[in-house]
Amino acid sequence: MNKNKAILIVLLVVAICIAGYFFTVDKKPSMQVLSPASGDVLTEGSVYVIKWKTKNIPATDKISITIRRVPPPPLQEEGQEFDPIVFINLPNTGSQDWTVSDMYPAGNYVIGVNSYASIPITDTVTAESGQFKIEKSSVVVPKKVVFACADSKSITASFYIGEDKFVDLELSDGRSMRVPRAISASGARYANTDETFVFWNKGDTAFITEGANSAQTYKNCQLK
């Protein structure tokens, strides 16, 4: 065998090996999480689309999605802060709407997407998202209470805890209004600019005064 022929044989063997390697790699199951992406900021209560793509994974495989908190801040050492399973047994559609629950503390997280043939889960193909952040919602949910007053009247009051700048009132005579918080030496007091309408609340009691003479139009009101 001459030298050139030997070199040719060696090159052919190497080429076959390389081709076989890339063929094997190309057929290997893989997955990638597209969103959330690194640096995304999610707000609790918002709806977010988790997206992923798969390669060489049967269309009949199911998908589970998990969430994991990462430092900082320091993580809880004992117990479980939240359920790490977000979804299980989803079809492999490449996306899933997710409402960000208020059970997740503010902080940094990653989403894990797992593909598997059936339950019990074995031989999974797994990928994780980039690190994203969950923030608490700044929306204040009002606390609505009802006061039963004399003369079969009633006051429905919506208080905004932590943002106590006004109260929303619904009166049994059909009126609805938003009344600003006013200075008070005792209890909570809400009044319009000229103080011809004043709503007083102290503990489980309330009353309303109206007009220039501050007549009590809703009196002896007790929390229902």
Tab-separated table of C-alpha atoms in Angstrom:
chain	number	residue	atom	x	y	z
A	1	MET	CA	0.000	0.000	0.000
A	2	ASN	CA	1.517	3.285	-1.039
A	3	LYS	CA	1.749	6.258	1.274
A	4	ASN	CA	-0.957	8.358	-0.439
A	5	LYS	CA	-3.465	5.520	-0.275
A	6	ALA	CA	-2.792	5.010	3.443
A	7	ILE	CA	-3.343	8.725	4.141
A	8	LEU	CA	-6.599	8.630	2.177
A	9	ILE	CA	-7.850	5.660	4.205
A	10	VAL	CA	-7.005	7.423	7.476
A	11	LEU	CA	-8.813	10.587	6.354
A	12	LEU	CA	-11.881	8.566	5.368
A	13	VAL	CA	-11.965	6.833	8.760
A	14	VAL	CA	-11.667	10.196	10.565
A	15	ALA	CA	-14.405	11.717	8.376
A	16	ILE	CA	-16.728	8.791	9.086
A	17	CYS	CA	-16.099	9.089	12.839
A	18	ILE	CA	-16.753	12.847	12.811
A	19	ALA	CA	-19.917	12.411	10.747
A	20	GLY	CA	-21.133	9.708	13.123
A	21	TYR	CA	-20.450	11.954	16.121
A	22	PHE	CA	-22.384	14.895	14.691
A	23	PHE	CA	-25.234	12.593	13.608
A	24	THR	CA	-25.467	11.264	17.177
A	25	VAL	CA	-25.319	14.767	18.688
A	26	ASP	CA	-27.966	16.019	16.261
A	27	LYS	CA	-30.340	13.234	17.354
A	28	LYS	CA	-29.857	13.909	21.076
A	29	PRO	CA	-33.005	15.272	22.822
A	30	SER	CA	-32.617	18.869	23.967
A	31	MET	CA	-34.676	21.711	25.358
A	32	GLN	CA	-34.322	25.483	25.772
A	33	VAL	CA	-36.371	27.882	27.926
A	34	LEU	CA	-37.039	31.063	25.937
A	35	SER	CA	-38.905	33.018	28.609
A	36	PRO	CA	-38.629	34.192	31.307
A	37	ALA	CA	-35.312	35.585	30.121
A	38	SER	CA	-32.393	36.901	32.162
A	39	GLY	CA	-33.234	40.266	33.686
A	40	ASP	CA	-37.032	40.008	33.262
A	41	VAL	CA	-39.079	41.576	36.071
A	42	LEU	CA	-42.444	39.947	36.846
A	43	THR	CA	-45.100	41.436	39.126
A	44	GLU	CA	-47.282	39.241	41.309
A	45	GLY	CA	-50.796	38.917	39.934
A	46	SER	CA	-49.664	39.495	36.340
A	47	VAL	CA	-50.083	36.902	33.581
A	48	TYR	CA	-46.812	35.867	31.948
A	49	VAL	CA	-46.185	33.435	29.069
A	50	ILE	CA	-43.578	30.759	29.797
A	51	LYS	CA	-42.036	29.670	26.477
A	52	TRP	CA	-39.730	26.806	25.569
A	53	LYS	CA	-38.606	24.858	22.525
A	54	THR	CA	-37.653	21.217	22.215
A	55	LYS	CA	-35.594	19.195	19.734
A	56	ASN	CA	-35.775	15.459	19.094
A	57	ILE	CA	-38.413	15.061	21.814
A	58	PRO	CA	-41.608	13.155	20.919
A	59	ALA	CA	-44.705	15.350	20.552
A	60	THR	CA	-46.503	12.980	22.928
A	61	ASP	CA	-44.145	13.790	25.808
A	62	LYS	CA	-45.567	15.774	28.711
A	63	ILE	CA	-44.152	18.932	30.311
A	64	SER	CA	-43.773	19.935	33.935
A	65	ILE	CA	-42.703	23.386	35.064
A	66	THR	CA	-41.043	24.229	38.377
A	67	ILE	CA	-39.762	27.387	40.044
A	68	ARG	CA	-36.668	27.813	42.176
A	69	ARG	CA	-35.607	30.799	44.247
A	70	VAL	CA	-31.962	31.849	44.087
A	71	PRO	CA	-29.941	34.180	46.337
A	72	PRO	CA	-29.734	36.985	47.228
A	73	PRO	CA	-31.499	37.537	49.665
A	74	PRO	CA	-30.668	34.724	52.131
A	75	LEU	CA	-32.912	31.725	51.547
A	76	GLN	CA	-35.133	30.134	54.163
A	77	GLU	CA	-33.208	27.364	55.926
A	78	GLU	CA	-36.141	25.320	57.249
A	79	GLY	CA	-39.542	24.478	55.843
A	80	GLN	CA	-40.870	25.357	52.417
A	81	GLU	CA	-41.759	28.908	51.404
A	82	PHE	CA	-43.894	27.900	48.432
A	83	ASP	CA	-44.869	24.987	46.209
A	84	PRO	CA	-42.029	24.548	43.672
A	85	ILE	CA	-44.332	22.826	41.142
A	86	VAL	CA	-45.994	25.379	38.864
A	87	PHE	CA	-47.520	22.958	36.302
A	88	ILE	CA	-47.443	19.231	35.653
A	89	ASN	CA	-48.578	16.977	32.789
A	90	LEU	CA	-48.879	19.789	30.251
A	91	PRO	CA	-48.923	19.073	26.506
A	92	ASN	CA	-45.690	20.008	24.759
A	93	THR	CA	-47.097	23.093	23.000
A	94	GLY	CA	-44.068	25.335	23.571
A	95	SER	CA	-45.855	27.865	25.782
A	96	GLN	CA	-48.065	28.187	28.848
A	97	ASP	CA	-49.790	31.193	30.452
A	98	TRP	CA	-48.779	31.628	34.087
A	99	THR	CA	-50.404	33.912	36.674
A	100	VAL	CA	-47.621	34.939	39.066
A	101	SER	CA	-48.893	33.929	42.511
A	102	ASP	CA	-48.581	36.090	45.619
A	103	MET	CA	-47.073	33.104	47.481
A	104	TYR	CA	-43.635	33.845	46.000
A	105	PRO	CA	-41.551	36.232	48.132
A	106	ALA	CA	-39.971	39.125	46.263
A	107	GLY	CA	-36.604	37.990	44.944
A	108	ASN	CA	-34.665	36.217	42.199
A	109	TYR	CA	-35.892	33.023	40.531
A	110	VAL	CA	-35.363	30.570	37.687
A	111	ILE	CA	-37.998	28.459	35.921
A	112	GLY	CA	-37.307	24.805	35.148
A	113	VAL	CA	-39.043	23.038	32.237
A	114	ASN	CA	-38.956	19.234	32.150
A	115	SER	CA	-40.018	16.818	29.412
A	116	TYR	CA	-40.991	13.224	30.211
A	117	ALA	CA	-42.884	10.350	28.597
A	118	SER	CA	-45.229	9.462	31.449
A	119	ILE	CA	-45.802	9.403	35.214
A	120	PRO	CA	-43.902	8.261	37.254
A	121	ILE	CA	-41.414	10.698	35.785
A	122	THR	CA	-38.189	9.098	34.491
A	123	ASP	CA	-35.623	9.908	31.808
A	124	THR	CA	-36.368	13.619	31.834
A	125	VAL	CA	-34.933	16.267	29.557
A	126	THR	CA	-34.543	19.486	31.577
A	127	ALA	CA	-33.686	23.130	30.947
A	128	GLU	CA	-33.710	26.240	33.122
A	129	SER	CA	-34.518	29.845	32.310
A	130	GLY	CA	-32.255	32.783	32.897
A	131	GLN	CA	-32.500	34.455	36.287
A	132	PHE	CA	-35.474	36.793	36.626
A	133	LYS	CA	-37.045	38.814	39.418
A	134	ILE	CA	-40.493	38.720	41.038
A	135	GLU	CA	-41.717	41.955	42.612
A	136	LYS	CA	-44.696	42.512	44.873
A	137	SER	CA	-47.666	44.339	43.399
A	138	SER	CA	-48.043	48.000	44.357
A	139	VAL	CA	-51.823	47.832	43.839
A	140	VAL	CA	-53.674	48.366	47.129
A	141	VAL	CA	-56.791	46.221	47.483
A	142	PRO	CA	-59.494	48.039	49.462
A	143	LYS	CA	-61.043	46.604	52.608
A	144	LYS	CA	-64.819	46.917	52.256
A	145	VAL	CA	-67.002	47.056	55.390
A	146	VAL	CA	-70.673	47.813	56.023
A	147	PHE	CA	-72.128	49.900	58.863
A	148	ALA	CA	-75.794	49.518	59.846
A	149	CYS	CA	-77.184	52.871	61.000
A	150	ALA	CA	-80.309	54.214	62.689
A	151	ASP	CA	-83.496	54.634	60.630
A	152	SER	CA	-82.630	51.541	58.528
A	153	LYS	CA	-79.787	53.376	56.784
A	154	SER	CA	-76.403	51.891	55.912
A	155	ILE	CA	-72.889	52.942	54.880
A	156	THR	CA	-70.579	50.753	52.779
A	157	ALA	CA	-67.012	51.992	53.209
A	158	SER	CA	-63.914	50.879	51.284
A	159	PHE	CA	-60.688	51.638	53.176
A	160	TYR	CA	-57.271	51.493	51.500
A	161	ILE	CA	-54.950	50.038	54.129
A	162	GLY	CA	-51.434	51.460	53.867
A	163	GLU	CA	-52.620	54.164	51.435
A	164	ASP	CA	-55.178	55.788	53.709
A	165	LYS	CA	-55.607	59.027	51.751
A	166	PHE	CA	-59.344	58.666	51.119
A	167	VAL	CA	-62.375	56.412	51.637
A	168	ASP	CA	-64.934	55.292	49.053
A	169	LEU	CA	-68.495	55.471	50.372
A	170	GLU	CA	-71.741	53.944	49.108
A	171	LEU	CA	-74.767	55.245	51.014
A	172	SER	CA	-78.157	53.583	51.277
A	173	ASP	CA	-79.771	56.661	49.698
A	174	GLY	CA	-77.956	55.808	46.445
A	175	ARG	CA	-75.052	58.236	46.658
A	176	SER	CA	-71.460	57.110	45.965
A	177	MET	CA	-68.431	59.301	46.630
A	178	ARG	CA	-64.718	59.378	47.378
A	179	VAL	CA	-63.895	61.477	50.437
A	180	PRO	CA	-60.337	62.620	51.321
A	181	ARG	CA	-58.744	61.897	54.698
A	182	ALA	CA	-58.833	64.923	57.037
A	183	ILE	CA	-57.039	65.843	60.264
A	184	SER	CA	-58.606	64.301	63.350
A	185	ALA	CA	-57.695	64.222	67.020
A	186	SER	CA	-59.559	60.959	67.559
A	187	GLY	CA	-60.485	58.195	65.111
A	188	ALA	CA	-60.499	58.455	61.328
A	189	ARG	CA	-62.095	61.503	59.748
A	190	TYR	CA	-62.805	62.070	56.042
A	191	ALA	CA	-64.218	65.328	54.708
A	192	ASN	CA	-64.815	67.330	51.543
A	193	THR	CA	-63.110	70.709	51.081
A	194	ASP	CA	-65.691	72.885	52.837
A	195	GLU	CA	-66.496	70.156	55.389
A	196	THR	CA	-70.181	70.113	54.501
A	197	PHE	CA	-69.810	66.337	54.330
A	198	VAL	CA	-67.812	64.484	57.002
A	199	PHE	CA	-67.506	60.749	57.581
A	200	TRP	CA	-66.265	59.729	61.024
A	201	ASN	CA	-65.025	56.244	61.881
A	202	LYS	CA	-63.721	55.021	65.220
A	203	GLY	CA	-63.319	51.294	65.725
A	204	ASP	CA	-66.617	49.565	64.955
A	205	THR	CA	-68.662	52.771	64.917
A	206	ALA	CA	-69.263	55.529	62.384
A	207	PHE	CA	-71.492	58.490	61.555
A	208	ILE	CA	-71.901	61.173	58.884
A	209	THR	CA	-72.514	64.893	59.311
A	210	GLU	CA	-73.748	67.140	56.503
A	211	GLY	CA	-74.441	70.786	55.829
A	212	ALA	CA	-73.204	74.015	57.384
A	213	ASN	CA	-74.681	73.063	60.755
A	214	SER	CA	-73.037	69.559	60.712
A	215	ALA	CA	-76.295	67.709	61.241
A	216	GLN	CA	-75.934	63.935	61.684
A	217	THR	CA	-77.633	62.375	58.668
A	218	TYR	CA	-76.263	58.879	59.339
A	219	LYS	CA	-76.008	58.171	63.063
A	220	ASN	CA	-75.489	55.336	65.546
A	221	CYS	CA	-73.762	53.280	62.825
A	222	GLN	CA	-72.318	49.933	63.905
A	223	LEU	CA	-70.072	47.585	61.951
A	224	LYS	CA	-72.039	44.622	60.637
